[in-house]
Coordinates of C-alpha atoms in Angstrom, one line a residue:
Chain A
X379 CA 123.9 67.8 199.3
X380 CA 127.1 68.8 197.8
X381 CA 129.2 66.5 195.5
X382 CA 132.1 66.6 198.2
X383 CA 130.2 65.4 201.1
X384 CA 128.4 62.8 199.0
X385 CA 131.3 60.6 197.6
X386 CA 132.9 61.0 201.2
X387 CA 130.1 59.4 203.2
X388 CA 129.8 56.6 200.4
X389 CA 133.4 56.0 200.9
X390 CA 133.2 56.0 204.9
X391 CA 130.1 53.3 204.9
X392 CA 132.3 51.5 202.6
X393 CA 135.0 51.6 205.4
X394 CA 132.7 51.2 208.3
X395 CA 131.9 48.1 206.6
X396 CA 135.1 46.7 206.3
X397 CA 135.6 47.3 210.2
X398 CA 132.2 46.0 211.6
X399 CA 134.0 42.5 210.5
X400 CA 136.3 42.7 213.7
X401 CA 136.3 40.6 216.2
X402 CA 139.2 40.6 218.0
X403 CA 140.6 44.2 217.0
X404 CA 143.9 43.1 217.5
X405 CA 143.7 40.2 215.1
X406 CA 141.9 41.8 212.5
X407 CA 145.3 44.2 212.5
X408 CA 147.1 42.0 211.2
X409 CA 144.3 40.8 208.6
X410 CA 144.0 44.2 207.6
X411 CA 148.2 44.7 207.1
X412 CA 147.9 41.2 204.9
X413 CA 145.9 43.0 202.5
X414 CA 147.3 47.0 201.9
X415 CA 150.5 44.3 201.2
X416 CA 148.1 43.0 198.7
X417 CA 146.9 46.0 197.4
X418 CA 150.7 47.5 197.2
X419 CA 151.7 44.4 195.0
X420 CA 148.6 44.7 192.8
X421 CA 149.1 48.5 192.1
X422 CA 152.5 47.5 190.9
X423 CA 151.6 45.1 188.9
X424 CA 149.1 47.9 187.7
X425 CA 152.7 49.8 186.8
X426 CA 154.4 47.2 185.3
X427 CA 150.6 46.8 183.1
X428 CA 150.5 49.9 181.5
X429 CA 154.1 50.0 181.3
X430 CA 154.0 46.8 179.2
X431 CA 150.9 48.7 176.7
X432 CA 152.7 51.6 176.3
X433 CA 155.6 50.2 174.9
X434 CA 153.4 48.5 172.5
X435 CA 152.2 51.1 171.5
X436 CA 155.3 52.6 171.1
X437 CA 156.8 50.3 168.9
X438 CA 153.8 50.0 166.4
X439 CA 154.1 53.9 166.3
X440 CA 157.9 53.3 165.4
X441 CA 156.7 50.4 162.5
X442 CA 153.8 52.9 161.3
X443 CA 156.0 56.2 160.7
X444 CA 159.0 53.7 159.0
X445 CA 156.6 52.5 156.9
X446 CA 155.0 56.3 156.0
X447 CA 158.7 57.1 154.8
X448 CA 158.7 54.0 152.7
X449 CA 155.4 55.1 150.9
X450 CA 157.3 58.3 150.9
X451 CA 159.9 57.1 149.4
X452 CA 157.4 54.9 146.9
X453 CA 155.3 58.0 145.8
X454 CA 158.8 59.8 144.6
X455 CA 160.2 56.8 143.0
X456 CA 156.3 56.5 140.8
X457 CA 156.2 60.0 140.6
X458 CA 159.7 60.0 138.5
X459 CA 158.4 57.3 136.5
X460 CA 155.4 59.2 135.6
X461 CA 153.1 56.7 137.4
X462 CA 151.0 59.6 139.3
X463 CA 148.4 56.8 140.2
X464 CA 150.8 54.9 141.6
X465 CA 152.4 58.1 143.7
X466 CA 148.6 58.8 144.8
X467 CA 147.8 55.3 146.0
X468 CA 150.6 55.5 148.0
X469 CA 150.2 58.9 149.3
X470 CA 146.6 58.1 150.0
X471 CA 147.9 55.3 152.0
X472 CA 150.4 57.2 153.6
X473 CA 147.6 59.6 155.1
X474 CA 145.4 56.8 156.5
X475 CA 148.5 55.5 158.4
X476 CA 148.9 59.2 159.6
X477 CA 145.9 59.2 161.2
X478 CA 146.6 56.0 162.9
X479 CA 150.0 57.7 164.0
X480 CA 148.0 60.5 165.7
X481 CA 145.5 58.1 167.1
X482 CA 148.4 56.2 168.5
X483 CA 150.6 59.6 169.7
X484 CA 146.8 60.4 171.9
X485 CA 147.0 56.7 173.4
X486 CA 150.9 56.8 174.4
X487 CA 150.2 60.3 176.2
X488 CA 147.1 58.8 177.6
X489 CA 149.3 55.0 178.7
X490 CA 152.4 57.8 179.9
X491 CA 149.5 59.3 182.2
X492 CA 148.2 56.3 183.5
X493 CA 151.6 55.0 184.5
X494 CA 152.4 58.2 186.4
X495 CA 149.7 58.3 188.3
X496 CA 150.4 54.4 189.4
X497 CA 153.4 54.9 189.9
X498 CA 152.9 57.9 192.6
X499 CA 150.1 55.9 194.1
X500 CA 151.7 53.3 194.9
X501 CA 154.3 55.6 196.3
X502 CA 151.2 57.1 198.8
X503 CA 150.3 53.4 199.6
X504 CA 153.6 51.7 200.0
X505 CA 154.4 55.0 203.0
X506 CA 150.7 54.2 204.3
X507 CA 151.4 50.0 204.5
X508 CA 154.5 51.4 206.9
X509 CA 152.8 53.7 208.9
X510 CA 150.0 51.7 209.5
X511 CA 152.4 48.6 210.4
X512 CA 154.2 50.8 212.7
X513 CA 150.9 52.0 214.5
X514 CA 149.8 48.4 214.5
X515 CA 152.5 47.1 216.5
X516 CA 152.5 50.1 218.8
X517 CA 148.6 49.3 219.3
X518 CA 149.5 45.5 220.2
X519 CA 152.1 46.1 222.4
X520 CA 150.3 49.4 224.2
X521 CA 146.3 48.5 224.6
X522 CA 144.1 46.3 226.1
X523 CA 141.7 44.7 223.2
X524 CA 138.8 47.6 224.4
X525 CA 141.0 50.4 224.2
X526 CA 142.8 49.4 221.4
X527 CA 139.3 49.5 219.3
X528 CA 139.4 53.3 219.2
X529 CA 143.5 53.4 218.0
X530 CA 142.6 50.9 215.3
X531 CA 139.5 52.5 214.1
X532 CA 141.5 55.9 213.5
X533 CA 144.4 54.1 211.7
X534 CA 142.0 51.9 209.8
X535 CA 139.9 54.2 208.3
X536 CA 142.5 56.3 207.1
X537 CA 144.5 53.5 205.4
X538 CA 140.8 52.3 203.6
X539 CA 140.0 55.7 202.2
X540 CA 143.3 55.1 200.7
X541 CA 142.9 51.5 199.5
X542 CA 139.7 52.2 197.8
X543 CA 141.2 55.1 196.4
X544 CA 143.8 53.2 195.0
X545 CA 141.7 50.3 193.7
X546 CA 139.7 52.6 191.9
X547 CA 142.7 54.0 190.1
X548 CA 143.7 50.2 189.2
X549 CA 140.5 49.5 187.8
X550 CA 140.6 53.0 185.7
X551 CA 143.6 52.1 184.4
X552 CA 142.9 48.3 183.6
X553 CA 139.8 49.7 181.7
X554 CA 142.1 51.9 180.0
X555 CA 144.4 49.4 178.9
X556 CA 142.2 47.2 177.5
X557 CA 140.3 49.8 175.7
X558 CA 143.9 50.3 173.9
X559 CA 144.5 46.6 173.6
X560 CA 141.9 46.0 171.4
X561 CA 142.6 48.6 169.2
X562 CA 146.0 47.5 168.9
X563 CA 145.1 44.3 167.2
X564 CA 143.9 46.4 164.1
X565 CA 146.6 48.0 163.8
X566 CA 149.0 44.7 163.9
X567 CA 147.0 43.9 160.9
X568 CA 147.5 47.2 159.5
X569 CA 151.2 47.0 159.9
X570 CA 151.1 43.2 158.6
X571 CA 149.9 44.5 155.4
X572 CA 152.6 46.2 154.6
X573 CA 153.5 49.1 151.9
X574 CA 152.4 48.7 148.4
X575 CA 153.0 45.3 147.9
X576 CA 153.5 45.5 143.6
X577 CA 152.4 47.5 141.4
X578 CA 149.4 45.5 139.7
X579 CA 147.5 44.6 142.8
X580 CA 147.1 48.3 143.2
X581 CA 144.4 48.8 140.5
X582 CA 141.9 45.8 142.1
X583 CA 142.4 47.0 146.4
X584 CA 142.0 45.3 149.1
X585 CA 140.2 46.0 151.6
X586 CA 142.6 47.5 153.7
X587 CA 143.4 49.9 150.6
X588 CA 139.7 51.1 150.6
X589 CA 139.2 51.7 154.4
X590 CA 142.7 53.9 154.1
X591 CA 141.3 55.7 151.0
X592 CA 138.4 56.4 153.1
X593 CA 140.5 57.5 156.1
X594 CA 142.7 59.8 154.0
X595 CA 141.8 63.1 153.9
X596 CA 141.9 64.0 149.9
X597 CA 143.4 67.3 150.4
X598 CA 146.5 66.5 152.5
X599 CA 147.2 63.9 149.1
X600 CA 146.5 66.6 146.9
X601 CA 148.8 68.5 148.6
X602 CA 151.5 66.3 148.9
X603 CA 151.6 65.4 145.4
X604 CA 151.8 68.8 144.5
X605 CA 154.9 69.4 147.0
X606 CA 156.3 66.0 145.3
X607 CA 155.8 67.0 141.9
X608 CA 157.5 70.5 142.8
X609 CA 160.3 68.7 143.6
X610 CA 161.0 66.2 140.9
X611 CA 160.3 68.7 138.3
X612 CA 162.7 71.7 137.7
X613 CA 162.1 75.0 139.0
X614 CA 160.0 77.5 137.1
X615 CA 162.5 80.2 135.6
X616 CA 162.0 83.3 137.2
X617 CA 161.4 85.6 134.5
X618 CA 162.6 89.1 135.7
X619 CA 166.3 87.2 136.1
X620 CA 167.9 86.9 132.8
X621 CA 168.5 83.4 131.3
X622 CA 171.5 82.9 129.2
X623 CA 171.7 79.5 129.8
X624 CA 169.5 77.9 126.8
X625 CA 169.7 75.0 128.4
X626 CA 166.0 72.8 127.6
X627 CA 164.5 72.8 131.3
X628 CA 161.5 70.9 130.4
X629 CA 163.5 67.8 130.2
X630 CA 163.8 65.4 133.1
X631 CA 166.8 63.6 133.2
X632 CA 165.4 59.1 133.2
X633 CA 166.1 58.2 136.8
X634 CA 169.1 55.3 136.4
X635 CA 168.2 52.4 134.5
X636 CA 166.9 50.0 137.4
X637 CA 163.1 48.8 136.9
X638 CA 161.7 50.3 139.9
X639 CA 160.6 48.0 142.8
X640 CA 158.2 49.0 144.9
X641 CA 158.8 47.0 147.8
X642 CA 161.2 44.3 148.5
X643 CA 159.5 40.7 148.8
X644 CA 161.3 40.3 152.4
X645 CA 159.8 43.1 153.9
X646 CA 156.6 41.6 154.8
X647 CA 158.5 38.7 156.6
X648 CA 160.4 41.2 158.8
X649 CA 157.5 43.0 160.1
X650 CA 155.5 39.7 160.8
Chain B
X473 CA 139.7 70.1 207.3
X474 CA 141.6 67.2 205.0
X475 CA 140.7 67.1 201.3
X476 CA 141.3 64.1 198.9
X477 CA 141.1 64.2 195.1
X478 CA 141.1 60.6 194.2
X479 CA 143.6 59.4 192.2
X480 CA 146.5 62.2 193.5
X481 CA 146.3 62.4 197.3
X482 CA 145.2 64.3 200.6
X483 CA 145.2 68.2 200.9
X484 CA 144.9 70.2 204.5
X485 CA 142.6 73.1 203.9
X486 CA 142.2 75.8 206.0
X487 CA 138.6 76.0 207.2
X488 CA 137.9 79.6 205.9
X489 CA 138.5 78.4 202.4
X490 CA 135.3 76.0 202.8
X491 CA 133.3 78.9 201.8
X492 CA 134.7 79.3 198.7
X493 CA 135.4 75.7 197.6
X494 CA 131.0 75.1 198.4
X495 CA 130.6 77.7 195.9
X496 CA 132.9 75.9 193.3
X497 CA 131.6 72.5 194.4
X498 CA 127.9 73.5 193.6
X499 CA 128.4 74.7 190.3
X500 CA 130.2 71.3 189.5
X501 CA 127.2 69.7 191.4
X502 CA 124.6 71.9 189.2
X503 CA 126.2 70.7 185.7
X504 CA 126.0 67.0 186.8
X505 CA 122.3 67.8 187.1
X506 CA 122.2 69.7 183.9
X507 CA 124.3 67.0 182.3
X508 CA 126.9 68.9 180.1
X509 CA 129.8 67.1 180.2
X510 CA 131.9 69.9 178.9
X511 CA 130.6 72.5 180.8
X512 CA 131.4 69.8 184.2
X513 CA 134.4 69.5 183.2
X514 CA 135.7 73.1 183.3
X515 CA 133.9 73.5 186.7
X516 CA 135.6 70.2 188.0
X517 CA 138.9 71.6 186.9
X518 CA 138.3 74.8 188.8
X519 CA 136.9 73.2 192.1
X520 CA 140.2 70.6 191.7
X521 CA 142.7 74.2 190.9
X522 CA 141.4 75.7 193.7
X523 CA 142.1 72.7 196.6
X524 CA 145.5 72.5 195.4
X525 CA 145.7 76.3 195.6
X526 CA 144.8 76.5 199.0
X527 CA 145.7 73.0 200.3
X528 CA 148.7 71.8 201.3
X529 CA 149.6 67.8 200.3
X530 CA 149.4 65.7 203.1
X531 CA 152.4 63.9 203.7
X532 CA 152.4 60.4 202.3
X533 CA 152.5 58.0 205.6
X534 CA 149.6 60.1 206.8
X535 CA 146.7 57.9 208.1
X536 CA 144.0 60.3 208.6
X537 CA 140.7 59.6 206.9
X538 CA 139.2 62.7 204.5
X539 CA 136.4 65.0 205.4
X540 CA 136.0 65.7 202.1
X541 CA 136.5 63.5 199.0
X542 CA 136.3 64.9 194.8
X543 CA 136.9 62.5 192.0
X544 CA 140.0 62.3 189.8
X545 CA 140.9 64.8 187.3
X546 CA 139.8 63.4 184.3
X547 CA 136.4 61.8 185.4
X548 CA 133.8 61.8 182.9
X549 CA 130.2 63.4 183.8
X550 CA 129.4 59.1 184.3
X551 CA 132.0 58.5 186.1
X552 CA 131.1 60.8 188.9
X553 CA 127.3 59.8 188.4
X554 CA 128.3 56.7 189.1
X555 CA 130.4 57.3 192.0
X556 CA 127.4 59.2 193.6
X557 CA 125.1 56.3 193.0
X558 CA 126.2 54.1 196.1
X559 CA 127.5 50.6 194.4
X560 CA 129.1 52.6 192.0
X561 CA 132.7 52.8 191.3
X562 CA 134.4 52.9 194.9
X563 CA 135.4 49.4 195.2
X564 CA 134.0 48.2 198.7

């Protein structure tokens, strides 16, 4: 039997169910209207969920790619100093945040998704929860309990298909979420860790600096410290131009006489 | 005929399209028996592109019930296994 059909008749013995708990028909309207108001409070709670996750993950995405420029800015400031370890270690670290960045740009798209899709169900539902209250009062005022069975089973099962649809997008997104949640426990600790913290605890890594190094891809360092180093040192003299100017290019001018810091102790306390 | 995709509403198709929606609905059908999810999920899309090609959206505070029901968009091959198998995923 085709796909269509079969998911359709699973979700009609589902509703059947629901309705072979009647007894009074009438009564059970109202038992029925208590929960789709149920249903159209947890779906926006379900909203206001993902809503809450996605803004998490937004502002870790904010504290990752503030803390790439700082390593950014680290690598330069080592590179000047002729400390190319240093510029590498932090480039290397720099990459492994990347790919936390990306991870964390798939998740927000994913959370923005989510949300939308809430949001418009619960748009369908809340219009359905009317309808139906509508057509129940109607049904009261109009039938006799054995003609009102047949009214209540048409408006019924249309409203259930609906609820079950809707619960199964809650639970899809709830899944979701706490799929994302986990995740975003590692990458507090990621952020807790901060930038390069000083220079001589670079040569023993931590642990975090060896799971980065094994993120990183090794070519986008390479590459970076090859744009870097293009930038601190002077440009190559075009040959074919003529170059009056004897002026020595070869020499660097010392960058300012300030020790350089590679991270300010209260950093770590701000992002905590 | 009245058409849901879960997760994004109820479509009114005419009944001449049926035809053609079977056709896209078996192949979906045939790759969750040959269990390739990627190959499923380009036939999903299609059978999902074609309803809302030929369906019109039901208004919202309609309470008629679906003849036929497809899963959500981005269901995995699981998913709809699992929505086939009765206890599955529809919440009951």
């Amino acid at each position: 039997m085709s796909m269509m059909k079969r998911i359709s008749m699973i979700f009609r013995a589902k509703a059947n169910k629901a309705l072979d708990r009647a007894e009074d028909p009438r009564e059970t309207l109202d038992y029925s209207y208590q929960r789709q108001v149920e249903m159209l409070a947890k779906v926006r709670r379900g909203v206001a969920d993902v809503a809450t996750s996605r803004k998490r993950v937004e502002l870790q995405m904010n504290q990752l790619q503030s803390q790439s420029a700082k390593l950014t800015e680290q690598a330069q400031k080592a590179l000047s100093m002729g400390r190319e370890d240093l510029a590498r270690e932090a480039l290397t670290r720099k990459s492994g945040l990347q790919t936390q960045v990306n991870d964390l740009t798939a998740q927000h798209a994913q959370l923005q998704g989510e949300e939308e899709k809430l949001t418009l169900a619960s748009q369908r539902l809340q219009a359905k929860v009317e309808a139906f209250r509508t057509r129940k009062e109607t049904i009261k005022a109009t039938y006799t309990a054995a003609e009102a069975q047949t009214r209540i089973n048409e408006a019924f099962s249309g409203i259930s298909e609906e609820m079950g649809d809707v619960g199964m997008a809650i639970q899809r997104a709830e899944d979701k979420t706490q799929q994302m949640q986990a995740r975003a426990g590692a990458i507090d600790e990621l952020i807790a860790t901060g930038a390069l913290d000083d220079a001589s605890s670079l040569s023993q890594g931590d642990d975090i600096t060896r799971e980065l190094e094994q993120m990183s891809s090794q070519s986008d360092v390479e590459a970076e410290l090859a744009a870097l180093k293009g930038a601190t040192t002077p440009p190559a003299i075009d040959s074919s131009a003529p170059a009056p100017a004897a002026e020595p290019a070869a020499v660097e001018a010392p960058v300012a006489d300030e020790p350089v810091t590679p991270v300010a102790q209260g950093e770590k306390e701000e992002q905590s | 005929m009245i058409v849901r995709i879960l997760g994004e509403g109820q479509f009114e198709v005419a009944d001449a399209e049926l035809d053609r929606l079977n056709v896209l609905d078996e192949a979906v059908e045939a790759e969750i028996d040959a269990g390739n999810e990627e190959a499923f999920r380009a036939r999903l899309t299609e059978l999902l592109d074609g309803v809302r090609e030929v369906g019109a959206p039901l208004a919202d505070e309609s309470l008629e019930d679906s003849d036929l029901i497809l899963p959500p968009a981005d269901a995995t091959l699981e998913e709809v296994r699992e929505m086939l198998a009765d206890d599955g995923l529809i919440p009951g």
